[in-house]
């Protein structure tokens, strides 16, 4: 049968998330580095974050989030045609995190691969899923945004260790008759790769006694530069995605931005002239969970009744690369 992409629409049929039980508060961090609850709250908005126990893999959190999303969508694991794991902190370099999740949940009919777009990975993966559903290749695509970034944090570096947490969020993308994903915008600018990076542990600088000594396996960030580019990237992506969808700002019921820093979110709201009450924020509880950030926030916004049927919802993410994206949906 000839495929007519214009005839199909894709939308999110179910979501779920999973975070570790262990809570690390700002007060706990005060005992580890030279920082204060007041500094962390006023500069970032974060009060606590979840940290996985040693021995936990990103795929463990991802699998739990995936099971919950499938249950909400009313699907069985064998109904999944494609599983995309958006992560930059897979359990190990090989096999992929997606294959580990596939095995854990029993999605035996799925193709599976990882997608690396750092903190922007969830929106990137939703866009990829949308293409496969729209062109008719797969009926149900399971997107998992999962990161266990605590494994890459230097817990003696106060400029980064207060910002991040572990978590996973998942979404089932399937065909919908109306609404669903209306538009998306993805962007990247590799010129800024040095601003947020993990230098060692890859093909160029494999792990060695030297890379460990130099702390090359930890995340390094130029905070204030990333801050400015995050605001610019997300504002631009949201405006372009709204224009593409033909949706006015005033029609949007809920904006879910990447949960990195309350001040970044406030600056995005200000530039967009968007009411703060319509922006969903949960970073106070989880910190920045990288590719899980928007995924978890979407779950909690739904649980909190912030999104109702037919509402227009906007997601926007930003991360290392630099990469960014935005998506407009009708729920
Ligand atoms: N506790 C106390 N003091 C601190 C801490 C801390 N945890 N961290 C830094 N400081 C100090 C600095 O040493 C500096 O001191 P100095 O003036 O004596 O040199 C001072 O606080 C100010 O530091 P700045 O870096 O200028 O502080 P800023 O207001 O820019 O806030 C922050 C830093 C929170 C990192 C901010 O720049 C930010 O949020 N940037 C964006 C980070 C981000 O979102 N990254 C992720 C996006 S992409 C992704 O998710 C992977």
mmCIF file with all atom_site columns, C-alpha atoms and ligand atoms in Angstrom, residues 33-36 39-40 43-44 118-120 149 157-164 196 219 221-228 230 258-261 263-264 288-291 318-320 322, ligand 1:
data_model
loop_
_atom_site.group_PDB
_atom_site.id
_atom_site.type_symbol
_atom_site.label_atom_id
_atom_site.label_alt_id
_atom_site.label_comp_id
_atom_site.label_asym_id
_atom_site.label_entity_id
_atom_site.label_seq_id
_atom_site.pdbx_PDB_ins_code
_atom_site.Cartn_x
_atom_site.Cartn_y
_atom_site.Cartn_z
_atom_site.occupancy
_atom_site.B_iso_or_equiv
_atom_site.pdbx_formal_charge
_atom_site.auth_seq_id
_atom_site.auth_comp_id
_atom_site.auth_asym_id
_atom_site.auth_atom_id
_atom_site.pdbx_PDB_model_num
ATOM   1  C CA  . UNK A 1 33  ? 31.485 20.905 49.415 1.00 0.00 ? 33  UNK A CA  1
ATOM   2  C CA  . UNK A 1 34  ? 31.791 24.592 50.265 1.00 0.00 ? 34  UNK A CA  1
ATOM   3  C CA  . UNK A 1 35  ? 28.218 25.591 49.410 1.00 0.00 ? 35  UNK A CA  1
ATOM   4  C CA  . UNK A 1 36  ? 24.955 26.535 51.121 1.00 0.00 ? 36  UNK A CA  1
ATOM   5  C CA  . UNK A 1 39  ? 23.216 29.738 47.427 1.00 0.00 ? 39  UNK A CA  1
ATOM   6  C CA  . UNK A 1 40  ? 21.834 26.687 45.617 1.00 0.00 ? 40  UNK A CA  1
ATOM   7  C CA  . UNK A 1 43  ? 21.051 30.593 42.037 1.00 0.00 ? 43  UNK A CA  1
ATOM   8  C CA  . UNK A 1 44  ? 19.237 27.506 40.709 1.00 0.00 ? 44  UNK A CA  1
ATOM   9  C CA  . UNK A 1 118 ? 22.398 15.130 25.896 1.00 0.00 ? 118 UNK A CA  1
ATOM   10 C CA  . UNK A 1 119 ? 19.746 17.099 27.804 1.00 0.00 ? 119 UNK A CA  1
ATOM   11 C CA  . UNK A 1 120 ? 17.811 17.753 24.579 1.00 0.00 ? 120 UNK A CA  1
ATOM   12 C CA  . UNK A 1 149 ? 24.477 11.627 35.384 1.00 0.00 ? 149 UNK A CA  1
ATOM   13 C CA  . UNK A 1 157 ? 33.302 20.352 42.372 1.00 0.00 ? 157 UNK A CA  1
ATOM   14 C CA  . UNK A 1 158 ? 30.697 22.690 43.835 1.00 0.00 ? 158 UNK A CA  1
ATOM   15 C CA  . UNK A 1 159 ? 30.086 24.403 40.479 1.00 0.00 ? 159 UNK A CA  1
ATOM   16 C CA  . UNK A 1 160 ? 28.530 21.243 38.987 1.00 0.00 ? 160 UNK A CA  1
ATOM   17 C CA  . UNK A 1 161 ? 27.623 18.767 41.756 1.00 0.00 ? 161 UNK A CA  1
ATOM   18 C CA  . UNK A 1 162 ? 24.731 20.871 43.076 1.00 0.00 ? 162 UNK A CA  1
ATOM   19 C CA  . UNK A 1 163 ? 22.956 20.979 39.697 1.00 0.00 ? 163 UNK A CA  1
ATOM   20 C CA  . UNK A 1 164 ? 22.232 17.421 38.606 1.00 0.00 ? 164 UNK A CA  1
ATOM   21 C CA  . UNK A 1 196 ? 29.745 21.375 28.428 1.00 0.00 ? 196 UNK A CA  1
ATOM   22 C CA  . UNK A 1 219 ? 31.358 16.598 33.478 1.00 0.00 ? 219 UNK A CA  1
ATOM   23 C CA  . UNK A 1 221 ? 30.767 23.121 32.338 1.00 0.00 ? 221 UNK A CA  1
ATOM   24 C CA  . UNK A 1 222 ? 31.181 26.847 31.711 1.00 0.00 ? 222 UNK A CA  1
ATOM   25 C CA  . UNK A 1 223 ? 28.016 27.714 33.611 1.00 0.00 ? 223 UNK A CA  1
ATOM   26 C CA  . UNK A 1 224 ? 27.406 31.345 32.709 1.00 0.00 ? 224 UNK A CA  1
ATOM   27 C CA  . UNK A 1 225 ? 28.038 30.858 28.930 1.00 0.00 ? 225 UNK A CA  1
ATOM   28 C CA  . UNK A 1 226 ? 25.742 27.817 28.875 1.00 0.00 ? 226 UNK A CA  1
ATOM   29 C CA  . UNK A 1 227 ? 23.138 29.868 30.744 1.00 0.00 ? 227 UNK A CA  1
ATOM   30 C CA  . UNK A 1 228 ? 22.967 32.564 28.053 1.00 0.00 ? 228 UNK A CA  1
ATOM   31 C CA  . UNK A 1 230 ? 20.286 27.953 26.810 1.00 0.00 ? 230 UNK A CA  1
ATOM   32 C CA  . UNK A 1 258 ? 14.245 21.735 30.329 1.00 0.00 ? 258 UNK A CA  1
ATOM   33 C CA  . UNK A 1 259 ? 14.556 21.718 34.119 1.00 0.00 ? 259 UNK A CA  1
ATOM   34 C CA  . UNK A 1 260 ? 18.116 22.986 34.601 1.00 0.00 ? 260 UNK A CA  1
ATOM   35 C CA  . UNK A 1 261 ? 17.810 26.228 36.504 1.00 0.00 ? 261 UNK A CA  1
ATOM   36 C CA  . UNK A 1 263 ? 16.695 31.503 36.522 1.00 0.00 ? 263 UNK A CA  1
ATOM   37 C CA  . UNK A 1 264 ? 17.036 30.103 32.989 1.00 0.00 ? 264 UNK A CA  1
ATOM   38 C CA  . UNK A 1 288 ? 18.701 18.666 36.165 1.00 0.00 ? 288 UNK A CA  1
ATOM   39 C CA  . UNK A 1 289 ? 18.090 15.043 35.125 1.00 0.00 ? 289 UNK A CA  1
ATOM   40 C CA  . UNK A 1 290 ? 19.407 15.660 31.588 1.00 0.00 ? 290 UNK A CA  1
ATOM   41 C CA  . UNK A 1 291 ? 17.377 13.772 28.944 1.00 0.00 ? 291 UNK A CA  1
ATOM   42 C CA  . UNK A 1 318 ? 18.651 22.274 25.643 1.00 0.00 ? 318 UNK A CA  1
ATOM   43 C CA  . UNK A 1 319 ? 21.942 20.508 26.210 1.00 0.00 ? 319 UNK A CA  1
ATOM   44 C CA  . UNK A 1 320 ? 25.567 19.739 25.485 1.00 0.00 ? 320 UNK A CA  1
ATOM   45 C CA  . UNK A 1 322 ? 25.163 22.397 21.948 1.00 0.00 ? 322 UNK A CA  1
HETATM 46 N N1  . LIG B 2 .   ? 28.043 27.182 46.135 1.00 0.00 ? 1   LIG B N1  1
HETATM 47 C C1  . LIG B 2 .   ? 28.571 28.375 46.449 1.00 0.00 ? 1   LIG B C1  1
HETATM 48 N N2  . LIG B 2 .   ? 29.232 29.125 45.586 1.00 0.00 ? 1   LIG B N2  1
HETATM 49 C C2  . LIG B 2 .   ? 29.363 28.673 44.327 1.00 0.00 ? 1   LIG B C2  1
HETATM 50 C C3  . LIG B 2 .   ? 28.839 27.439 43.925 1.00 0.00 ? 1   LIG B C3  1
HETATM 51 C C4  . LIG B 2 .   ? 28.154 26.687 44.880 1.00 0.00 ? 1   LIG B C4  1
HETATM 52 N N3  . LIG B 2 .   ? 27.607 25.489 44.593 1.00 0.00 ? 1   LIG B N3  1
HETATM 53 N N4  . LIG B 2 .   ? 29.127 27.260 42.607 1.00 0.00 ? 1   LIG B N4  1
HETATM 54 C C5  . LIG B 2 .   ? 29.797 28.346 42.202 1.00 0.00 ? 1   LIG B C5  1
HETATM 55 N N5  . LIG B 2 .   ? 29.954 29.207 43.246 1.00 0.00 ? 1   LIG B N5  1
HETATM 56 C C6  . LIG B 2 .   ? 30.616 30.497 43.268 1.00 0.00 ? 1   LIG B C6  1
HETATM 57 C C7  . LIG B 2 .   ? 31.645 30.643 42.179 1.00 0.00 ? 1   LIG B C7  1
HETATM 58 O O1  . LIG B 2 .   ? 32.864 30.069 42.572 1.00 0.00 ? 1   LIG B O1  1
HETATM 59 C C8  . LIG B 2 .   ? 31.706 32.133 42.031 1.00 0.00 ? 1   LIG B C8  1
HETATM 60 O O2  . LIG B 2 .   ? 32.521 32.639 43.032 1.00 0.00 ? 1   LIG B O2  1
HETATM 61 P P1  . LIG B 2 .   ? 33.531 33.871 42.731 1.00 0.00 ? 1   LIG B P1  1
HETATM 62 O O3  . LIG B 2 .   ? 32.629 35.010 42.328 1.00 0.00 ? 1   LIG B O3  1
HETATM 63 O O4  . LIG B 2 .   ? 34.215 34.046 44.031 1.00 0.00 ? 1   LIG B O4  1
HETATM 64 O O5  . LIG B 2 .   ? 34.412 33.393 41.621 1.00 0.00 ? 1   LIG B O5  1
HETATM 65 C C9  . LIG B 2 .   ? 30.271 32.577 42.301 1.00 0.00 ? 1   LIG B C9  1
HETATM 66 O O6  . LIG B 2 .   ? 29.658 31.496 43.001 1.00 0.00 ? 1   LIG B O6  1
HETATM 67 C C10 . LIG B 2 .   ? 29.475 32.905 41.081 1.00 0.00 ? 1   LIG B C10 1
HETATM 68 O O7  . LIG B 2 .   ? 29.665 31.879 40.127 1.00 0.00 ? 1   LIG B O7  1
HETATM 69 P P2  . LIG B 2 .   ? 28.956 31.899 38.756 1.00 0.00 ? 1   LIG B P2  1
HETATM 70 O O8  . LIG B 2 .   ? 29.327 30.656 37.995 1.00 0.00 ? 1   LIG B O8  1
HETATM 71 O O9  . LIG B 2 .   ? 29.162 33.227 38.088 1.00 0.00 ? 1   LIG B O9  1
HETATM 72 O O10 . LIG B 2 .   ? 27.432 31.809 39.227 1.00 0.00 ? 1   LIG B O10 1
HETATM 73 P P3  . LIG B 2 .   ? 26.147 31.904 38.366 1.00 0.00 ? 1   LIG B P3  1
HETATM 74 O O11 . LIG B 2 .   ? 25.269 32.909 38.941 1.00 0.00 ? 1   LIG B O11 1
HETATM 75 O O12 . LIG B 2 .   ? 26.442 31.945 36.884 1.00 0.00 ? 1   LIG B O12 1
HETATM 76 O O13 . LIG B 2 .   ? 25.481 30.485 38.646 1.00 0.00 ? 1   LIG B O13 1
HETATM 77 C C11 . LIG B 2 .   ? 25.205 28.333 37.628 1.00 0.00 ? 1   LIG B C11 1
HETATM 78 C C12 . LIG B 2 .   ? 26.164 29.294 38.315 1.00 0.00 ? 1   LIG B C12 1
HETATM 79 C C13 . LIG B 2 .   ? 24.122 27.976 38.606 1.00 0.00 ? 1   LIG B C13 1
HETATM 80 C C14 . LIG B 2 .   ? 25.995 27.097 37.232 1.00 0.00 ? 1   LIG B C14 1
HETATM 81 C C15 . LIG B 2 .   ? 24.591 29.013 36.396 1.00 0.00 ? 1   LIG B C15 1
HETATM 82 O O14 . LIG B 2 .   ? 25.595 29.607 35.604 1.00 0.00 ? 1   LIG B O14 1
HETATM 83 C C16 . LIG B 2 .   ? 23.820 28.046 35.523 1.00 0.00 ? 1   LIG B C16 1
HETATM 84 O O15 . LIG B 2 .   ? 22.813 27.520 35.941 1.00 0.00 ? 1   LIG B O15 1
HETATM 85 N N6  . LIG B 2 .   ? 24.284 27.849 34.294 1.00 0.00 ? 1   LIG B N6  1
HETATM 86 C C17 . LIG B 2 .   ? 23.627 26.959 33.380 1.00 0.00 ? 1   LIG B C17 1
HETATM 87 C C18 . LIG B 2 .   ? 23.947 25.592 33.751 1.00 0.00 ? 1   LIG B C18 1
HETATM 88 C C19 . LIG B 2 .   ? 23.051 24.639 33.078 1.00 0.00 ? 1   LIG B C19 1
HETATM 89 O O16 . LIG B 2 .   ? 21.878 24.823 33.007 1.00 0.00 ? 1   LIG B O16 1
HETATM 90 N N7  . LIG B 2 .   ? 23.654 23.603 32.596 1.00 0.00 ? 1   LIG B N7  1
HETATM 91 C C20 . LIG B 2 .   ? 22.985 22.548 32.036 1.00 0.00 ? 1   LIG B C20 1
HETATM 92 C C21 . LIG B 2 .   ? 22.316 22.883 30.731 1.00 0.00 ? 1   LIG B C21 1
HETATM 93 S S1  . LIG B 2 .   ? 22.555 21.681 29.583 1.00 0.00 ? 1   LIG B S1  1
HETATM 94 C C22 . LIG B 2 .   ? 22.406 20.291 30.353 1.00 0.00 ? 1   LIG B C22 1
HETATM 95 O O17 . LIG B 2 .   ? 21.452 20.159 31.047 1.00 0.00 ? 1   LIG B O17 1
HETATM 96 C C23 . LIG B 2 .   ? 23.468 19.226 30.290 1.00 0.00 ? 1   LIG B C23 1
#
